[in-house]
């Protein structure tokens, strides 16, 4: 039993800074304990590789570690507008011009179609999981259940990286559009220094915007939703104006040449503009605050993303027809395009709409990021202090502050170009893992799937992944070739066909599920890996460095805290048994 029962019955103050709130695990109670834990690292890594969480654990025990619940106040209407608010922002207004000018030309519309299809495949996977496991952790929680702690850690690290960089990128773009709104060059509001290229333009405005939107997100999720409705509705009006006015000044000759950079440029741009679709995963993190997840999440998530895909394609086509790709301004494409066709006043409407859109992206991003971080902290991968939910606003204030401070530091120094390419790699990697987890969920259940069927499933899955990697690698090494695809594409088809015909499903979704399994999840794996292969080598170098640092943290900290949490009940039982053997009076109901 607890040493001081009365103390345990008293409500704990939210505003506290105790050692046990940061490192309560036995491995970190002293230096000797930590050295002992390090000596067991190989065993603990293996334990976490094969360990799995369950739906019930994520929904029950893990969720209770926040001490206070988040309130279920959101409906499908809230989620739909959160979808608009979280997705339409810097990506469409900034990256469209950048990629049309540098990589795709007028074929930027094809880039949005390709990335939109890939995004929708991922949306299907997220929707099924969020309906079945409606917790704040999003993909981190889903991967913990299906692929284990190590895969979940990789996802957690990339999720944190994705959200930090995403917030920094959008806030930097916010500054560029503010400068355009007041008739100044995009970099005029930044501080010019002698630091290295891409890190020499300091952006204090981006820092201020991040903290203001984070403060709003900490007040109340429902009140934030009200503000998001209004701001997103205004934003939709601006977008409708951009599309209509753009086509009114369209010239078909601007579409020629349609593929100035070839097919390679289209896919390169598709991998970058995928960032414009990022943010929908934030909706999945709100499942814990949704009144009826099985109904509201499919309506809100699939509905908003379908409409957004159409909007993006129309906006990209309007820009490509309004101005020749060589004349597109990479920093403020739509504002400058309207100015060049004689609608000088329209640039202010566009800039204001872009600012509103980016503000809601930051606002919804602050909500989603904090909920990801909260659930990651519930697992103790980062200190559980950041899992605490404030009892009054029912929001995770500490998690919000942690991510805002880190994102602000990145935004202060780094350029949008550096951030977008790194973000795309991280996002595509996570979505590939989600599709893999969906296949595992459908085809493998412990105690249900036979050993023979498990082996067949693993073989088919490995073939799908290797064929997808091979296709991506061949495209990256020989973009003009075709012989390699005669091997990799049939292999992908064979792996998917084999899973479809010869591996029986072990589980069916309870309410809503991805259609055409295993074809759609397998296609999601293939498209995400292919788009990753379309990115430049620098993005992978940065991704590799970040991944190396993540793995170092896992070996030194992550594996030990998750091992302790997973085995804490065993330790309690051993302690109780020891007391019984010594003749102590033990209340067995505690065990």
Coordinates of C-alpha atoms in Angstrom, one line a residue:
X1 CA 0.0 0.0 0.0
X2 CA 1.0 3.6 -0.3
X3 CA 3.2 5.0 2.5
X4 CA 0.9 8.0 3.0
X5 CA -2.7 7.2 2.0
X6 CA -4.0 10.6 3.1
X7 CA -1.6 12.3 0.8
X8 CA -2.7 10.2 -2.1
X9 CA -6.4 11.1 -1.4
X10 CA -5.6 14.8 -1.6
X11 CA -6.0 16.4 -5.1
X12 CA -2.6 17.3 -6.5
X13 CA -1.9 20.8 -7.6
X14 CA -1.5 21.2 -11.3
X15 CA 1.2 23.8 -10.9
X16 CA 4.0 21.7 -9.5
X17 CA 7.6 20.7 -10.3
X18 CA 8.6 17.5 -8.6
X19 CA 11.2 15.0 -9.5
X20 CA 8.6 12.2 -9.7
X21 CA 6.6 14.2 -12.3
X22 CA 9.6 14.1 -14.6
X23 CA 11.4 10.8 -13.8
X24 CA 9.3 8.6 -11.6
X25 CA 10.7 5.4 -13.1
X26 CA 13.0 3.1 -11.0
X27 CA 15.8 3.3 -13.6
X28 CA 16.2 7.1 -12.9
X29 CA 16.0 7.1 -9.1
X30 CA 19.8 7.3 -8.7
X31 CA 23.0 7.1 -10.8
X32 CA 23.5 3.5 -9.7
X33 CA 20.0 2.6 -10.9
X34 CA 20.6 4.3 -14.2
X35 CA 23.9 2.5 -14.7
X36 CA 22.2 -0.8 -13.9
X37 CA 19.5 0.0 -16.5
X38 CA 22.1 0.8 -19.1
X39 CA 23.7 -2.6 -18.6
X40 CA 20.4 -4.2 -19.5
X41 CA 19.9 -2.2 -22.6
X42 CA 20.0 -5.1 -25.2
X43 CA 17.5 -7.1 -23.2
X44 CA 15.2 -4.1 -22.7
X45 CA 15.3 -3.2 -26.4
X46 CA 14.3 -6.7 -27.3
X47 CA 11.5 -6.6 -24.7
X48 CA 10.1 -3.4 -26.2
X49 CA 10.5 -4.6 -29.8
X50 CA 8.1 -7.5 -29.1
X51 CA 5.9 -5.7 -26.5
X52 CA 2.5 -4.5 -27.5
X53 CA -0.1 -2.2 -26.0
X54 CA -3.9 -2.9 -26.4
X55 CA -6.9 -0.8 -27.3
X56 CA -8.2 -1.1 -23.7
X57 CA -4.9 0.0 -22.2
X58 CA -4.6 3.1 -24.4
X59 CA -8.3 4.0 -23.7
X60 CA -8.1 3.3 -19.9
X61 CA -4.9 3.0 -18.0
X62 CA -2.7 5.2 -20.2
X63 CA -5.4 7.9 -20.5
X64 CA -5.8 8.2 -16.7
X65 CA -2.2 9.2 -16.3
X66 CA -3.2 12.8 -17.3
X67 CA -5.1 12.9 -13.9
X68 CA -7.9 15.0 -15.4
X69 CA -10.0 14.2 -18.5
X70 CA -10.4 16.3 -21.6
X71 CA -14.0 17.1 -22.2
X72 CA -16.1 15.5 -25.0
X73 CA -17.5 18.7 -26.6
X74 CA -16.7 18.3 -30.3
X75 CA -19.1 17.2 -33.1
X76 CA -18.6 16.4 -36.8
X77 CA -19.3 20.1 -37.6
X78 CA -16.4 21.1 -35.3
X79 CA -14.1 18.5 -36.9
X80 CA -15.0 19.5 -40.4
X81 CA -14.0 23.1 -39.8
X82 CA -11.0 22.1 -37.8
X83 CA -10.0 20.1 -41.0
X84 CA -10.2 23.3 -43.0
X85 CA -8.4 25.3 -40.3
X86 CA -5.6 22.8 -39.9
X87 CA -4.8 22.1 -43.6
X88 CA -5.4 25.2 -45.7
X89 CA -2.6 27.6 -44.9
X90 CA 1.0 28.2 -45.8
X91 CA 1.2 25.1 -48.1
X92 CA -1.2 26.2 -50.8
X93 CA -0.3 29.9 -50.6
X94 CA 3.5 29.6 -50.5
X95 CA 4.6 26.1 -51.7
X96 CA 2.4 26.3 -54.9
X97 CA 4.3 29.2 -56.3
X98 CA 7.7 27.9 -55.1
X99 CA 7.2 24.4 -56.7
X100 CA 5.5 25.7 -59.9
X101 CA 8.4 28.1 -60.4
X102 CA 11.2 25.6 -59.5
X103 CA 10.1 22.1 -60.3
X104 CA 6.7 21.5 -61.9
X105 CA 5.6 24.5 -64.0
X106 CA 1.9 24.5 -65.0
X107 CA 1.9 20.8 -64.2
X108 CA 1.8 21.8 -60.5
X109 CA -1.9 20.7 -60.7
X110 CA -0.8 17.2 -61.3
X111 CA 1.5 17.4 -58.3
X112 CA -1.5 18.3 -56.2
X113 CA -3.6 15.5 -57.6
X114 CA -0.8 12.9 -56.9
X115 CA -0.2 14.1 -53.3
X116 CA -3.9 14.5 -52.8
X117 CA -4.5 10.8 -53.7
X118 CA -1.7 9.7 -51.4
X119 CA -3.1 11.9 -48.6
X120 CA -6.6 10.5 -49.0
X121 CA -5.2 7.0 -48.7
X122 CA -3.6 8.0 -45.4
X123 CA -6.9 9.7 -44.3
X124 CA -8.7 6.4 -44.7
X125 CA -6.2 4.6 -42.4
X126 CA -6.3 7.4 -39.8
X127 CA -10.1 7.4 -39.8
X128 CA -10.4 3.7 -39.1
X129 CA -7.9 3.9 -36.2
X130 CA -9.4 7.0 -34.6
X131 CA -12.9 5.5 -34.6
X132 CA -11.6 2.2 -33.0
X133 CA -9.1 3.9 -30.6
X134 CA -10.4 7.4 -29.8
X135 CA -7.5 8.8 -27.8
X136 CA -5.4 11.9 -28.0
X137 CA -2.3 10.1 -29.2
X138 CA -3.2 9.7 -32.8
X139 CA -0.8 7.6 -34.8
X140 CA 1.5 7.2 -31.8
X141 CA -1.2 5.3 -29.9
X142 CA -2.2 3.3 -33.0
X143 CA 1.4 2.2 -33.6
X144 CA 1.9 1.2 -30.0
X145 CA -1.0 -1.2 -30.3
X146 CA -0.1 -2.7 -33.7
X147 CA 3.7 -2.4 -34.1
X148 CA 5.0 -2.1 -30.6
X149 CA 6.8 0.4 -28.5
X150 CA 9.9 0.8 -30.7
X151 CA 7.9 1.6 -33.8
X152 CA 5.7 3.9 -31.7
X153 CA 8.8 5.7 -30.5
X154 CA 10.0 6.2 -34.1
X155 CA 6.6 7.6 -34.9
X156 CA 6.6 9.8 -31.7
X157 CA 10.0 11.3 -32.5
X158 CA 8.9 12.0 -36.1
X159 CA 5.6 13.4 -35.0
X160 CA 7.3 15.8 -32.6
X161 CA 9.7 16.7 -35.4
X162 CA 6.9 17.1 -37.9
X163 CA 4.8 19.3 -35.6
X164 CA 7.8 21.4 -34.5
X165 CA 8.9 22.1 -38.1
X166 CA 5.3 22.5 -39.3
X167 CA 4.6 25.2 -36.8
X168 CA 7.9 26.9 -37.5
X169 CA 7.3 26.8 -41.3
X170 CA 3.8 28.2 -41.2
X171 CA 4.8 31.0 -38.8
X172 CA 7.7 32.0 -41.1
X173 CA 5.3 32.1 -44.0
X174 CA 3.0 34.3 -41.9
X175 CA 5.7 36.9 -41.6
X176 CA 6.2 36.8 -45.4
X177 CA 2.6 37.4 -46.1
X178 CA 2.3 40.2 -43.5
X179 CA 5.2 42.0 -45.4
X180 CA 3.3 41.6 -48.6
X181 CA 0.1 43.0 -47.0
X182 CA 1.9 46.2 -46.1
X183 CA 3.6 46.5 -49.5
X184 CA 7.1 45.4 -48.5
X185 CA 9.4 42.6 -49.7
X186 CA 8.8 39.2 -48.1
X187 CA 12.1 39.2 -46.0
X188 CA 11.8 42.9 -45.0
X189 CA 10.4 42.2 -41.6
X190 CA 13.1 39.8 -40.7
X191 CA 16.5 40.6 -39.1
X192 CA 19.4 40.1 -41.5
X193 CA 22.5 38.6 -40.0
X194 CA 25.9 37.1 -41.1
X195 CA 24.9 33.5 -40.1
X196 CA 25.0 30.6 -42.6
X197 CA 22.7 30.7 -45.6
X198 CA 19.1 29.6 -44.8
X199 CA 19.7 30.5 -41.1
X200 CA 20.6 34.1 -41.5
X201 CA 17.2 35.7 -41.5
X202 CA 15.9 35.9 -37.9
X203 CA 12.1 36.1 -37.5
X204 CA 10.8 37.5 -34.2
X205 CA 7.3 38.0 -35.6
X206 CA 7.0 34.2 -36.2
X207 CA 7.8 33.7 -32.5
X208 CA 5.1 36.1 -31.4
X209 CA 2.5 34.5 -33.6
X210 CA 3.3 31.0 -32.3
X211 CA 2.8 32.1 -28.7
X212 CA -0.4 34.0 -29.3
X213 CA -2.0 31.0 -31.1
X214 CA -0.8 28.7 -28.4
X215 CA -2.3 30.9 -25.7
X216 CA -5.7 30.7 -27.5
X217 CA -5.4 26.9 -27.8
X218 CA -4.8 26.5 -24.0
X219 CA -8.0 28.4 -23.0
X220 CA -10.7 25.9 -24.2
X221 CA -11.0 23.5 -27.1
X222 CA -14.7 24.3 -27.7
X223 CA -14.1 28.1 -27.6
X224 CA -11.2 27.6 -30.0
X225 CA -13.6 25.8 -32.3
X226 CA -16.0 28.7 -32.4
X227 CA -13.2 31.1 -33.4
X228 CA -12.0 28.5 -36.0
X229 CA -15.5 28.4 -37.6
X230 CA -15.6 32.1 -38.2
X231 CA -12.0 32.4 -39.4
X232 CA -12.2 29.4 -41.7
X233 CA -15.5 30.6 -43.2
X234 CA -13.9 33.9 -44.0
X235 CA -10.9 32.0 -45.4
X236 CA -13.2 29.9 -47.7
X237 CA -14.7 33.1 -49.1
X238 CA -11.2 34.4 -49.9
X239 CA -10.3 31.1 -51.6
X240 CA -13.5 31.3 -53.7
X241 CA -12.4 34.8 -54.7
X242 CA -8.9 33.6 -55.7
X243 CA -10.3 30.7 -57.8
X244 CA -13.0 32.8 -59.6
X245 CA -10.8 35.9 -60.1
X246 CA -7.9 33.7 -61.2
X247 CA -9.9 31.9 -63.9
X248 CA -11.3 35.3 -65.0
X249 CA -7.7 36.4 -65.9
X250 CA -6.6 32.9 -67.1
X251 CA -4.7 32.6 -70.4
X252 CA -4.4 29.1 -71.9
X253 CA -1.0 30.0 -73.4
X254 CA 0.5 30.1 -69.9
X255 CA 0.0 26.4 -69.7
X256 CA 2.6 25.8 -72.4
X257 CA 5.0 24.1 -72.0
X258 CA 2.9 22.1 -69.5
X259 CA 5.8 19.9 -68.3
X260 CA 8.9 22.2 -68.5
X261 CA 10.8 20.1 -65.9
X262 CA 9.5 16.7 -67.0
X263 CA 7.7 14.0 -65.0
X264 CA 10.5 14.0 -62.5
X265 CA 9.7 17.6 -61.6
X266 CA 6.0 16.8 -61.1
X267 CA 6.8 14.1 -58.6
X268 CA 9.5 16.2 -56.9
X269 CA 6.9 19.0 -56.4
X270 CA 4.3 16.4 -55.3
X271 CA 6.6 15.3 -52.5
X272 CA 7.1 18.9 -51.4
X273 CA 3.5 20.1 -51.7
X274 CA 2.4 17.1 -49.7
X275 CA 3.1 19.5 -46.8
X276 CA 0.0 21.4 -47.9
X277 CA -2.1 18.4 -47.0
X278 CA -0.4 18.0 -43.6
X279 CA -2.4 18.7 -40.5
X280 CA -5.4 16.4 -41.1
X281 CA -3.8 14.0 -38.6
X282 CA -4.4 16.7 -35.9
X283 CA -8.1 15.8 -36.3
X284 CA -7.4 12.2 -35.2
X285 CA -5.9 13.5 -32.0
X286 CA -9.2 15.2 -31.1
X287 CA -11.0 11.9 -31.0
X288 CA -10.7 11.9 -27.2
X289 CA -12.7 15.1 -27.1
X290 CA -15.3 14.0 -29.7
X291 CA -18.9 13.2 -28.6
X292 CA -19.5 10.4 -31.0
X293 CA -16.2 9.3 -32.7
X294 CA -17.7 6.5 -34.8
X295 CA -20.0 9.0 -36.6
X296 CA -18.3 12.4 -36.2
X297 CA -14.7 11.5 -37.3
X298 CA -15.5 9.9 -40.7
X299 CA -17.8 12.8 -41.5
X300 CA -15.5 15.5 -40.3
X301 CA -12.2 14.0 -41.5
X302 CA -13.1 12.4 -44.9
X303 CA -15.5 15.2 -45.7
X304 CA -13.1 18.1 -45.1
X305 CA -10.2 16.4 -46.9
X306 CA -12.2 15.6 -50.0
X307 CA -13.3 19.2 -50.4
X308 CA -9.8 20.5 -49.7
X309 CA -8.3 18.3 -52.4
X310 CA -10.6 19.8 -55.0
X311 CA -9.9 23.3 -53.7
X312 CA -6.1 22.8 -54.0
X313 CA -6.3 21.5 -57.6
X314 CA -8.5 24.5 -58.6
X315 CA -6.2 27.0 -56.9
X316 CA -3.1 25.4 -58.5
X317 CA -4.7 25.5 -62.0
X318 CA -5.8 29.1 -61.5
X319 CA -2.3 30.2 -60.7
X320 CA -0.8 28.3 -63.6
X321 CA -3.2 29.9 -66.1
X322 CA -3.0 33.4 -64.6
X323 CA 0.7 33.7 -64.9
X324 CA 3.6 32.0 -66.7
X325 CA 5.5 29.8 -64.4
X326 CA 8.8 31.6 -64.9
X327 CA 7.2 34.8 -63.7
X328 CA 5.6 33.3 -60.6
X329 CA 7.0 34.8 -57.3
X330 CA 8.1 31.8 -55.1
X331 CA 7.5 33.7 -51.9
X332 CA 4.0 35.3 -52.4
X333 CA 2.7 33.8 -55.6
X334 CA -1.0 34.7 -55.6
X335 CA -0.5 38.3 -54.3
X336 CA 2.1 39.1 -56.9
X337 CA 0.1 37.3 -59.7
X338 CA -3.0 39.5 -59.0
X339 CA -0.8 42.6 -59.0
X340 CA 0.7 41.6 -62.4
X341 CA -2.7 41.2 -64.0
X342 CA -3.8 44.6 -62.9
X343 CA -5.8 43.7 -59.8
X344 CA -3.4 45.4 -57.4
X345 CA -6.1 45.7 -54.7
X346 CA -6.6 41.9 -54.8
X347 CA -3.2 41.2 -53.5
X348 CA -4.3 42.6 -50.1
X349 CA -7.4 40.3 -50.1
X350 CA -5.2 37.4 -50.9
X351 CA -2.5 38.3 -48.3
X352 CA -5.2 38.8 -45.7
X353 CA -6.8 35.5 -46.5
X354 CA -3.5 33.8 -46.4
X355 CA -2.8 35.3 -43.0
X356 CA -6.2 34.1 -41.7
X357 CA -5.6 30.7 -43.1
X358 CA -2.1 30.4 -41.6
X359 CA -3.4 31.6 -38.2
X360 CA -6.0 28.9 -38.0
X361 CA -3.4 26.3 -39.1
X362 CA -1.2 27.4 -36.2
X363 CA -4.2 27.4 -33.9
X364 CA -5.4 23.9 -34.8
X365 CA -1.8 22.7 -35.0
X366 CA -1.2 23.9 -31.4
X367 CA -4.2 21.9 -30.3
X368 CA -3.2 18.7 -32.2
X369 CA 0.5 18.9 -31.3
X370 CA -0.3 19.3 -27.6
X371 CA -2.5 16.2 -27.7
X372 CA 0.1 14.1 -29.5
X373 CA 2.6 15.3 -26.9
X374 CA 0.2 14.6 -24.1
X375 CA -0.2 10.9 -25.1
X376 CA 3.5 10.5 -25.7
X377 CA 4.1 11.8 -22.2
X378 CA 1.5 9.4 -20.9
X379 CA 3.7 6.5 -22.1
X380 CA 6.7 8.2 -20.3
X381 CA 8.8 8.5 -23.5
X382 CA 9.0 12.1 -22.6
X383 CA 8.5 13.1 -18.9
X384 CA 4.9 12.4 -17.7
X385 CA 4.8 16.0 -16.4
X386 CA 3.8 17.0 -19.9
X387 CA 0.8 14.6 -19.9
X388 CA -1.0 16.6 -17.1
X389 CA -4.3 18.1 -18.1
X390 CA -5.5 21.3 -16.3
X391 CA -8.8 20.6 -14.5
X392 CA -10.5 23.9 -15.4
X393 CA -9.9 24.5 -19.1
X394 CA -9.4 20.7 -19.6
X395 CA -6.4 21.4 -21.8
X396 CA -2.8 20.1 -21.6
X397 CA -1.1 23.4 -20.9
X398 CA 2.4 22.0 -20.2
X399 CA 2.5 20.0 -23.5
X400 CA 1.4 23.1 -25.4
X401 CA 4.1 25.3 -23.9
X402 CA 6.8 22.7 -24.5
X403 CA 6.0 22.4 -28.2
X404 CA 5.5 26.1 -28.7
X405 CA 8.9 27.0 -27.2
X406 CA 10.7 24.5 -29.3
X407 CA 8.9 25.4 -32.5
X408 CA 9.6 29.1 -31.8
X409 CA 13.3 28.5 -31.5
X410 CA 13.3 26.7 -34.9
X411 CA 11.1 29.4 -36.5
X412 CA 13.4 32.2 -35.3
X413 CA 16.4 30.9 -37.3
X414 CA 15.4 28.5 -40.2
X415 CA 14.1 29.3 -43.7
X416 CA 10.8 27.8 -45.1
X417 CA 12.7 26.0 -47.8
X418 CA 14.8 24.0 -45.3
X419 CA 11.8 23.3 -43.2
X420 CA 9.4 22.1 -45.9
X421 CA 11.7 19.5 -47.4
X422 CA 12.5 18.0 -44.0
X423 CA 8.9 18.0 -43.0
X424 CA 7.8 16.1 -46.1
X425 CA 10.2 13.2 -45.4
X426 CA 9.0 12.9 -41.8
X427 CA 5.3 13.2 -42.8
X428 CA 5.5 10.6 -45.6
X429 CA 7.4 8.2 -43.3
X430 CA 4.8 8.3 -40.6
X431 CA 1.9 7.8 -43.1
X432 CA 3.7 4.8 -44.5
X433 CA 4.0 3.3 -41.0
X434 CA 0.3 4.0 -40.5
X435 CA -0.7 2.0 -43.6
X436 CA 1.6 -0.8 -42.5
X437 CA -0.1 -0.8 -39.0
X438 CA -3.5 -0.9 -40.7
X439 CA -2.6 -4.1 -42.5
X440 CA -1.2 -5.6 -39.3
X441 CA -4.4 -4.7 -37.4
X442 CA -6.6 -6.5 -40.1
X443 CA -4.5 -9.6 -40.6
X444 CA -2.7 -10.3 -37.3
X445 CA -4.2 -10.8 -33.8
X446 CA -2.3 -12.6 -31.1
X447 CA -4.0 -15.8 -30.1
X448 CA -6.2 -15.7 -33.2
X449 CA -3.9 -15.8 -36.2
X450 CA -2.2 -19.2 -36.7
X451 CA 1.6 -19.4 -37.1
X452 CA 1.1 -20.5 -40.8
X453 CA -1.1 -17.5 -41.6
X454 CA 1.3 -15.2 -39.7
X455 CA 4.3 -16.3 -41.8
X456 CA 2.3 -15.8 -45.1
X457 CA 1.2 -12.4 -43.9
X458 CA 4.8 -11.3 -43.0
X459 CA 6.1 -12.6 -46.4
X460 CA 3.5 -10.7 -48.3
X461 CA 4.0 -7.5 -46.3
X462 CA 7.8 -7.6 -46.7
X463 CA 7.3 -8.1 -50.5
X464 CA 5.0 -5.0 -50.6
X465 CA 7.4 -2.8 -48.7
X466 CA 10.6 -4.0 -50.6
X467 CA 8.9 -3.6 -53.9
X468 CA 7.8 -0.1 -53.0
X469 CA 11.3 0.8 -51.8
X470 CA 12.7 -0.6 -55.0
X471 CA 10.3 1.4 -57.2
X472 CA 11.2 4.5 -55.2
X473 CA 14.9 3.9 -55.4
X474 CA 14.8 3.2 -59.1
X475 CA 12.9 6.4 -59.7
X476 CA 15.4 8.4 -57.7
X477 CA 18.5 6.8 -59.4
X478 CA 17.1 6.5 -63.0
X479 CA 14.1 8.8 -63.4
X480 CA 14.0 8.3 -67.1
X481 CA 14.3 4.5 -67.0
X482 CA 11.6 1.9 -67.2
X483 CA 13.2 -1.6 -67.0
X484 CA 13.3 -1.7 -63.2
X485 CA 9.6 -1.2 -63.0
X486 CA 9.0 -4.4 -64.8
X487 CA 10.4 -6.1 -61.7
X488 CA 9.3 -3.9 -58.8
X489 CA 5.7 -3.2 -59.9
X490 CA 4.7 -6.8 -60.5
X491 CA 6.3 -7.7 -57.2
X492 CA 4.1 -5.2 -55.4
X493 CA 1.1 -6.6 -57.2
X494 CA 2.1 -10.2 -56.3
X495 CA 2.6 -9.3 -52.6
X496 CA -0.8 -7.5 -52.4
X497 CA -2.6 -10.2 -54.4
X498 CA -1.0 -12.9 -52.2
X499 CA -2.2 -11.2 -49.0
X500 CA -5.7 -10.7 -50.5
X501 CA -6.1 -14.3 -51.7
X502 CA -4.1 -16.5 -49.2
X503 CA -4.1 -14.7 -45.8
X504 CA -7.5 -14.7 -43.9
X505 CA -8.3 -11.5 -42.0
X506 CA -8.1 -11.8 -38.3
X507 CA -10.2 -8.7 -37.5
X508 CA -12.9 -6.6 -39.1
X509 CA -13.6 -3.0 -38.0
X510 CA -16.5 -2.6 -35.5
X511 CA -18.1 0.5 -37.1
X512 CA -16.1 2.0 -40.0
X513 CA -13.2 0.6 -41.9
X514 CA -10.9 1.2 -44.9
X515 CA -12.4 -0.3 -48.1
X516 CA -10.6 -2.6 -50.5
X517 CA -8.1 -4.0 -47.9
X518 CA -5.3 -4.9 -48.6
X519 CA -5.2 -2.9 -51.9
X520 CA -5.7 0.7 -50.5
X521 CA -3.3 0.4 -47.6
X522 CA -0.7 -1.3 -49.8
X523 CA -1.1 1.5 -52.3
X524 CA -0.6 4.0 -49.5
X525 CA 2.7 2.3 -48.6
X526 CA 3.8 2.5 -52.2
X527 CA 2.8 6.1 -52.9
X528 CA 4.3 7.4 -49.7
X529 CA 7.6 5.6 -50.3
X530 CA 7.6 6.7 -53.9
X531 CA 7.1 10.4 -53.0
X532 CA 9.9 10.1 -50.4
X533 CA 12.2 8.9 -53.2
X534 CA 11.3 12.0 -55.2
X535 CA 12.8 14.3 -52.6
X536 CA 16.4 15.6 -52.9
X537 CA 19.3 14.0 -51.1
X538 CA 19.7 16.9 -48.7
X539 CA 16.3 16.2 -47.1
X540 CA 17.4 12.6 -46.4
X541 CA 20.7 13.7 -44.9
X542 CA 18.9 16.0 -42.5
X543 CA 16.3 13.3 -41.8
X544 CA 19.1 10.8 -41.1
X545 CA 20.8 13.1 -38.7
X546 CA 17.6 13.8 -36.8
X547 CA 16.8 10.0 -36.8
X548 CA 20.2 9.3 -35.4
X549 CA 19.7 11.7 -32.5
X550 CA 16.2 10.2 -31.9
X551 CA 17.7 6.7 -31.6
X552 CA 20.4 7.9 -29.3
X553 CA 17.7 9.4 -27.0
X554 CA 15.8 6.1 -27.2
X555 CA 18.8 4.0 -26.1
X556 CA 19.8 6.4 -23.3
X557 CA 16.3 7.2 -22.0
X558 CA 13.3 6.0 -24.0
X559 CA 13.7 2.3 -23.8
X560 CA 14.3 2.4 -20.0
X561 CA 11.3 4.5 -19.1
X562 CA 8.9 2.4 -21.3
X563 CA 10.4 -0.8 -20.0
X564 CA 9.9 0.3 -16.4
X565 CA 6.3 1.4 -17.1
X566 CA 5.5 -1.9 -18.9
X567 CA 6.8 -3.9 -16.0
X568 CA 5.8 -1.8 -13.0
X569 CA 2.9 -4.2 -12.1
X570 CA 5.4 -7.1 -12.0
X571 CA 7.6 -5.1 -9.7
X572 CA 4.7 -4.3 -7.4
X573 CA 3.7 -8.0 -7.3
X574 CA 7.2 -9.1 -6.4
X575 CA 7.4 -6.5 -3.6
X576 CA 4.1 -7.8 -2.2
X577 CA 5.3 -11.4 -2.4
X578 CA 8.4 -10.4 -0.5
X579 CA 6.4 -8.8 2.3
X580 CA 4.2 -12.0 2.6
X581 CA 7.3 -14.2 2.8
X582 CA 8.6 -11.9 5.6
X583 CA 5.3 -12.3 7.5
X584 CA 4.1 -8.8 6.7
X585 CA 0.4 -8.0 6.7
X586 CA -0.5 -7.2 3.0
X587 CA -3.7 -6.0 1.6
X588 CA -3.9 -8.1 -1.6
X589 CA -6.6 -5.9 -3.2
X590 CA -3.8 -3.4 -4.0
X591 CA -1.9 -5.9 -6.2

